[in-house]
Coordinates of C-alpha atoms (C1' of nucleotides) in Angstrom, one line a residue:
Chain N
M126 CA 0.0 0.0 0.0
Q127 CA 1.6 3.2 -1.1
K128 CA -1.1 5.6 0.1
N129 CA 0.8 6.3 3.3
R130 CA 4.1 7.0 1.7
R131 CA 2.4 9.1 -0.9
Q132 CA 0.6 11.2 1.8
T133 CA 3.9 11.7 3.7
T134 CA 5.5 12.9 0.5
I135 CA 2.6 15.3 -0.1
L136 CA 3.2 16.8 3.3
K137 CA 6.9 17.3 2.5
L138 CA 6.1 18.8 -0.9
I139 CA 3.6 21.3 0.3
T140 CA 5.9 22.6 3.0
A141 CA 8.9 22.8 0.7
K142 CA 7.1 24.6 -2.2
N143 CA 4.1 26.7 -2.8
I144 CA 1.8 24.5 -4.7
G145 CA -1.4 26.0 -6.1
R146 CA -3.1 23.2 -8.0
Q147 CA -3.8 19.5 -7.4
E148 CA -2.7 18.7 -10.9
E149 CA 0.7 20.2 -10.1
L150 CA 1.0 18.1 -7.0
A151 CA 0.1 15.0 -9.0
E152 CA 2.8 15.7 -11.5
M153 CA 5.4 16.2 -8.8
L154 CA 4.4 12.9 -7.3
E155 CA 4.7 11.2 -10.7
N156 CA 8.3 12.5 -10.8
K157 CA 8.9 10.9 -7.5
G158 CA 7.7 7.6 -8.7
F159 CA 4.1 7.7 -7.5
S160 CA 1.4 6.9 -10.0
V161 CA -1.5 9.0 -9.1
T162 CA -4.4 11.1 -10.5
Q163 CA -5.9 14.4 -9.4
S164 CA -8.8 12.5 -7.9
S165 CA -6.6 10.7 -5.4
V166 CA -4.7 13.9 -4.6
S167 CA -7.9 15.5 -3.8
R168 CA -8.8 12.8 -1.4
D169 CA -5.3 12.8 0.1
L170 CA -5.5 16.5 0.9
D171 CA -8.9 16.0 2.5
E172 CA -7.6 13.2 4.7
L173 CA -4.5 15.1 5.7
G174 CA -6.6 18.1 6.6
I175 CA -4.6 20.2 4.1
I176 CA -6.4 23.3 2.9
K177 CA -5.7 26.1 0.5
I178 CA -4.4 29.2 2.2
G179 CA -3.6 32.3 0.1
G180 CA -3.8 30.3 -3.1
F181 CA -1.4 27.5 -1.9
Y182 CA -1.9 24.3 0.0
A183 CA -0.9 24.2 3.6
L184 CA -1.6 22.6 6.9
P185 CA -4.2 24.6 8.8
Q186 CA -3.0 26.7 11.7
K187 CA -3.1 25.1 15.1
P188 CA -6.2 26.1 17.0
R189 CA -5.1 28.9 19.3
N190 CA -7.0 27.7 22.3
A191 CA -5.3 24.4 22.3
V192 CA -2.1 26.3 22.8
A193 CA -3.8 28.2 25.6
F194 CA -4.3 24.9 27.3
G195 CA -0.7 23.9 26.8
L196 CA -1.1 21.4 23.9
L197 CA 1.2 22.2 21.0
S198 CA 1.1 19.2 18.7
L199 CA -0.1 15.7 18.2
Q200 CA 2.0 13.3 16.2
T201 CA 1.9 9.6 15.5
A202 CA 4.8 7.1 16.1
G203 CA 3.9 3.8 14.5
E204 CA 0.3 2.6 14.7
N205 CA -0.1 2.3 18.4
L206 CA 1.3 5.5 19.8
I207 CA 0.4 9.2 19.7
V208 CA 2.9 11.7 21.0
A209 CA 1.6 15.0 22.3
K210 CA 4.0 17.9 22.7
C211 CA 3.1 20.4 25.3
E212 CA 4.5 23.6 26.8
S213 CA 7.1 22.9 29.3
G214 CA 5.7 21.7 32.6
L215 CA 2.1 21.4 31.3
A216 CA 2.1 17.8 30.1
S217 CA 0.5 16.5 33.3
A218 CA -2.2 19.1 33.2
V219 CA -3.0 18.3 29.5
A220 CA -2.9 14.6 30.2
V221 CA -5.4 15.0 33.0
R222 CA -7.7 16.8 30.6
I223 CA -7.3 14.1 28.0
D224 CA -8.0 11.3 30.5
A225 CA -11.1 13.2 31.7
M226 CA -12.4 13.0 28.1
D227 CA -12.7 9.3 28.8
I228 CA -12.0 8.3 25.2
K229 CA -12.5 4.6 25.0
E230 CA -10.0 4.1 22.2
I231 CA -7.2 5.2 24.5
V232 CA -5.5 2.3 26.2
G233 CA -3.4 4.5 28.5
T234 CA -1.4 7.7 28.8
I235 CA 1.8 8.7 30.4
A236 CA 2.9 12.3 30.9
G237 CA 6.4 13.6 31.3
D238 CA 7.3 17.3 31.6
D239 CA 6.4 18.5 28.1
T240 CA 5.5 15.2 26.4
I241 CA 2.6 12.8 26.6
F242 CA 2.6 9.2 25.2
I243 CA -0.9 8.0 24.4
A244 CA -1.2 4.3 23.6
V245 CA -3.9 3.1 21.2
G246 CA -5.0 -0.2 19.8
G247 CA -4.4 0.5 16.1
K248 CA -4.5 2.8 13.1
D249 CA -8.2 3.5 13.2
E250 CA -8.2 4.2 16.9
Q251 CA -5.3 6.5 16.4
K252 CA -7.1 8.6 13.9
T253 CA -10.2 8.7 16.0
V254 CA -8.3 9.7 19.1
I255 CA -6.4 12.5 17.4
K256 CA -9.7 13.9 16.0
K257 CA -11.4 13.8 19.3
I258 CA -8.6 15.5 21.1
W259 CA -8.3 18.3 18.7
E260 CA -12.1 18.8 18.7
T261 CA -12.1 19.1 22.5
F262 CA -9.1 21.4 22.7
D263 CA -10.4 23.6 19.8
K264 CA -13.1 25.4 21.7
Chain T
M243 CA -19.5 -9.7 9.4
Q244 CA -20.8 -11.8 12.2
K245 CA -17.6 -12.4 14.0
N246 CA -18.3 -9.7 16.6
R247 CA -21.8 -10.8 17.4
R248 CA -20.6 -14.3 17.7
Q249 CA -17.8 -13.4 20.1
T250 CA -20.3 -11.4 22.2
T251 CA -22.5 -14.5 22.3
I252 CA -19.5 -16.7 23.3
L253 CA -18.9 -14.4 26.3
K254 CA -22.5 -14.7 27.4
L255 CA -22.5 -18.5 26.9
I256 CA -19.4 -19.2 28.9
T257 CA -20.6 -17.1 31.8
A258 CA -24.0 -18.7 31.8
K259 CA -22.9 -22.3 31.6
N260 CA -19.9 -24.5 32.3
I261 CA -18.5 -25.3 28.9
G262 CA -15.6 -27.8 28.6
R263 CA -15.1 -28.3 24.9
Q264 CA -14.9 -26.0 21.9
E265 CA -17.0 -28.5 19.9
E266 CA -19.7 -28.0 22.6
L267 CA -19.5 -24.3 22.2
A268 CA -19.7 -24.6 18.4
E269 CA -22.9 -26.6 18.7
M270 CA -24.5 -24.1 21.0
L271 CA -23.6 -21.3 18.6
E272 CA -25.2 -23.3 15.8
N273 CA -28.4 -23.5 17.8
K274 CA -28.3 -19.8 18.1
G275 CA -28.0 -19.4 14.4
F276 CA -24.3 -19.0 14.0
S277 CA -22.6 -21.2 11.5
V278 CA -19.2 -21.9 12.9
T279 CA -16.5 -24.6 13.2
Q280 CA -14.2 -25.6 16.1
S281 CA -11.4 -23.8 14.3
S282 CA -13.1 -20.4 14.5
V283 CA -14.2 -21.0 18.1
S284 CA -10.5 -21.7 18.9
R285 CA -9.5 -18.4 17.4
D286 CA -12.4 -16.5 19.0
L287 CA -11.4 -17.8 22.5
D288 CA -7.8 -16.7 21.8
E289 CA -8.9 -13.3 20.8
L290 CA -11.2 -12.8 23.7
G291 CA -8.5 -13.9 26.1
I292 CA -10.7 -16.8 27.4
I293 CA -8.8 -19.6 29.0
K294 CA -9.7 -23.0 30.5
I295 CA -10.0 -22.9 34.3
G296 CA -10.8 -26.0 36.2
G297 CA -11.8 -27.8 33.0
F298 CA -14.2 -25.0 31.9
Y299 CA -13.8 -21.9 29.8
A300 CA -13.8 -18.6 31.6
L301 CA -12.4 -15.1 31.6
P302 CA -9.2 -15.1 33.6
Q303 CA -9.6 -13.9 37.1
K304 CA -7.7 -10.9 38.2
P305 CA -5.3 -12.2 40.9
R306 CA -6.6 -10.6 44.1
N307 CA -3.2 -9.8 45.4
A308 CA -2.3 -7.9 42.3
V309 CA -4.9 -5.4 43.3
A310 CA -3.4 -5.3 46.8
F311 CA -0.1 -4.2 45.2
G312 CA -1.9 -1.6 43.1
L313 CA -2.0 -3.3 39.7
L314 CA -5.4 -3.1 38.2
S315 CA -5.1 -4.3 34.6
L316 CA -2.8 -5.2 31.8
Q317 CA -3.8 -4.4 28.2
T318 CA -1.9 -4.5 24.9
A319 CA -1.6 -1.7 22.4
G320 CA -0.2 -3.2 19.2
E321 CA 2.5 -5.8 19.3
N322 CA 5.2 -3.8 21.1
L323 CA 3.5 -2.2 24.0
I324 CA 1.8 -3.4 27.2
V325 CA -0.2 -0.8 29.2
A326 CA -0.5 -1.4 32.9
K327 CA -3.2 0.5 34.8
C328 CA -2.5 1.0 38.5
E329 CA -4.2 2.7 41.4
S330 CA -3.5 6.4 41.5
G331 CA 0.0 7.2 42.6
L332 CA 1.2 3.6 42.7
A333 CA 2.5 3.2 39.1
S334 CA 6.1 3.8 40.1
A335 CA 5.9 1.3 42.9
V336 CA 4.4 -1.4 40.6
A337 CA 7.0 -0.6 37.9
V338 CA 9.8 -1.1 40.4
R339 CA 8.4 -4.5 41.2
I340 CA 8.1 -5.4 37.6
D341 CA 11.6 -4.2 36.9
A342 CA 12.9 -6.3 39.8
M343 CA 11.4 -9.4 38.2
D344 CA 14.1 -8.9 35.6
I345 CA 12.0 -10.3 32.7
K346 CA 14.3 -10.6 29.8
E347 CA 11.5 -10.1 27.2
I348 CA 10.9 -6.6 28.6
V349 CA 12.9 -3.9 26.6
G350 CA 12.0 -1.1 28.9
T351 CA 9.3 0.4 31.2
I352 CA 8.2 3.9 32.0
A353 CA 5.8 4.9 34.8
G354 CA 3.5 7.8 35.1
D355 CA 1.1 8.4 38.0
D356 CA -1.3 5.5 37.4
T357 CA -0.1 4.0 34.2
I358 CA 3.0 2.1 33.1
F359 CA 4.1 1.5 29.5
I360 CA 6.1 -1.7 29.0
A361 CA 7.9 -2.1 25.7
V362 CA 8.4 -5.6 24.3
G363 CA 9.9 -7.0 21.1
G364 CA 6.8 -8.6 19.6
K365 CA 3.7 -10.6 19.9
D366 CA 5.2 -13.6 21.5
E367 CA 7.2 -11.7 24.0
Q368 CA 4.1 -9.7 24.8
K369 CA 2.1 -12.8 25.7
T370 CA 5.0 -14.2 27.8
V371 CA 5.4 -10.9 29.7
I372 CA 1.7 -10.6 30.6
K373 CA 1.7 -14.1 31.8
K374 CA 4.8 -13.7 33.9
I375 CA 3.6 -10.5 35.5
W376 CA 0.2 -11.9 36.5
E377 CA 1.9 -15.0 37.9
T378 CA 4.2 -13.0 40.0
F379 CA 1.5 -10.7 41.3
D380 CA -0.7 -13.6 42.1
K381 CA 1.1 -14.8 45.1
Chain F
dC37 C1' 3.6 -44.8 28.1
dG38 C1' 0.2 -45.2 24.1
dA39 C1' -4.4 -44.2 22.7
dT40 C1' -7.8 -41.0 22.3
dT41 C1' -9.7 -36.6 22.8
dT42 C1' -9.2 -31.8 22.4
dT43 C1' -7.1 -27.6 20.7
dA44 C1' -4.1 -24.9 17.5
dT45 C1' -2.5 -23.6 13.0
dG46 C1' -0.8 -23.5 7.8
dC47 C1' -3.0 -22.8 3.8
dA48 C1' -6.3 -21.7 0.3
dA49 C1' -10.9 -19.9 -0.8
dA50 C1' -14.5 -16.7 0.2
dG51 C1' -16.0 -12.4 2.0
dT52 C1' -15.1 -7.4 3.2
dT53 C1' -13.1 -3.3 3.1
dT54 C1' -10.2 0.1 1.1
dC55 C1' -8.2 2.4 -2.7
dT56 C1' -8.2 4.2 -7.2
dG57 C1' -9.3 6.0 -11.9
dC58 C1' -12.8 7.6 -14.8
dA59 C1' -16.3 10.5 -15.9
dT60 C1' -18.6 14.3 -14.6
dA61 C1' -20.9 17.4 -11.2
dA62 C1' -20.0 21.2 -8.1
dT63 C1' -17.4 25.1 -6.9
dC64 C1' -14.4 29.0 -7.6
dA65 C1' -12.0 33.0 -9.8
dA66 C1' -12.0 36.5 -13.0
Chain E
dT163 C1' -21.0 33.6 -17.7
dT164 C1' -16.8 31.0 -18.9
dG165 C1' -12.9 28.5 -18.1
dA166 C1' -10.1 26.4 -14.5
dT167 C1' -10.0 23.7 -10.5
dT168 C1' -11.7 20.5 -7.1
dA169 C1' -15.0 17.0 -5.3
dT170 C1' -17.5 12.8 -5.7
dG171 C1' -20.6 8.5 -7.4
dC172 C1' -19.5 4.5 -9.2
dA173 C1' -17.2 0.3 -10.6
dG174 C1' -13.2 -2.4 -10.8
dA175 C1' -8.7 -3.6 -8.6
dA176 C1' -6.0 -4.4 -4.7
dA177 C1' -5.4 -5.3 0.0
dC178 C1' -6.8 -7.3 4.1
dT179 C1' -9.8 -10.4 7.1
dT180 C1' -12.3 -14.3 8.1
dT181 C1' -13.2 -19.0 7.6
dG182 C1' -13.2 -24.1 6.9
dC183 C1' -10.4 -28.0 6.0
dA184 C1' -6.9 -30.9 7.0
dT185 C1' -3.7 -32.0 10.1
dA186 C1' -0.1 -31.0 13.6
dA187 C1' 0.5 -30.2 18.5
dA188 C1' -0.9 -30.6 23.1
dA189 C1' -3.6 -32.4 26.8
dT190 C1' -6.1 -36.1 29.1
dC191 C1' -7.1 -40.7 30.5
dG192 C1' -6.3 -45.3 31.5

DNA sequence: CGATTTTATGCAAAGTTTCTGCATAATCAA
DNA sequence: TTGATTATGCAGAAACTTTGCATAAAATCG
């Protein structure tokens, strides 16, 4: 399955260059060895949450209120882990909030000083959890 | 897909009656409208974590002394992680005990307030470690 | 121990789900 | 409005999951 590698490449491409059309992106991917049409690029962008800002594709800004609560980013590490970066010293506080959400897909969380590890059962759960956390912190 | 409904039914059946053979379970499922062979029942029981206790299938009991030591549950998250839930504040203490067991399949542990992450090399090691931990705490 | 019963598993087929391209509809920009 | 760009219904392809069969492995009984 090359969807994941392709989407990773898309993320790199849009941060490296200003890309204004999906067709353009599709061509760049072809050059990198991916065989893909505009249709799929459209769906990829949707799944990655990439939107057009000022005529170019980019990752949406971080919800500012999340930052207010100390949460800076959510990244995946493999299929079973989500790593949350927080402002220094606030990881525990953020983790408490996350635990309080009582998300059933979360197997467990551990907080350090500025990092939280969130264990999940698999790929799908990972997606769901990230979505739920952002939703809650984005208020 | 009727796997999920079937497994739910299995859970109900084994708590309602004493069932000693997989073939027996398969027949009961047939009566309830599921078409299933012993092979699948075997796999279901494995997935549900059901084991034979005193000649009958049952969900494994939580060793009562484990609770006394603060350990509440062990769950997996993927093949490389075991998540231990503990009573609030006791995770470090439980982790120390686990580390002291010197289980060679454990790559590393990290403890938060009420959660421990235990890293293992793979599926088999995961099974072994869970078994060893329960055994030790069940004394 | 050896025989018999019970359980686990490699493999291939069937069943499901996910991914993709095509054609085209919907949206956007000028 | 018109042309350019993006989104989407649908059908086929590809990937993954579930299952039964046959049989290997393990447990039980005498």
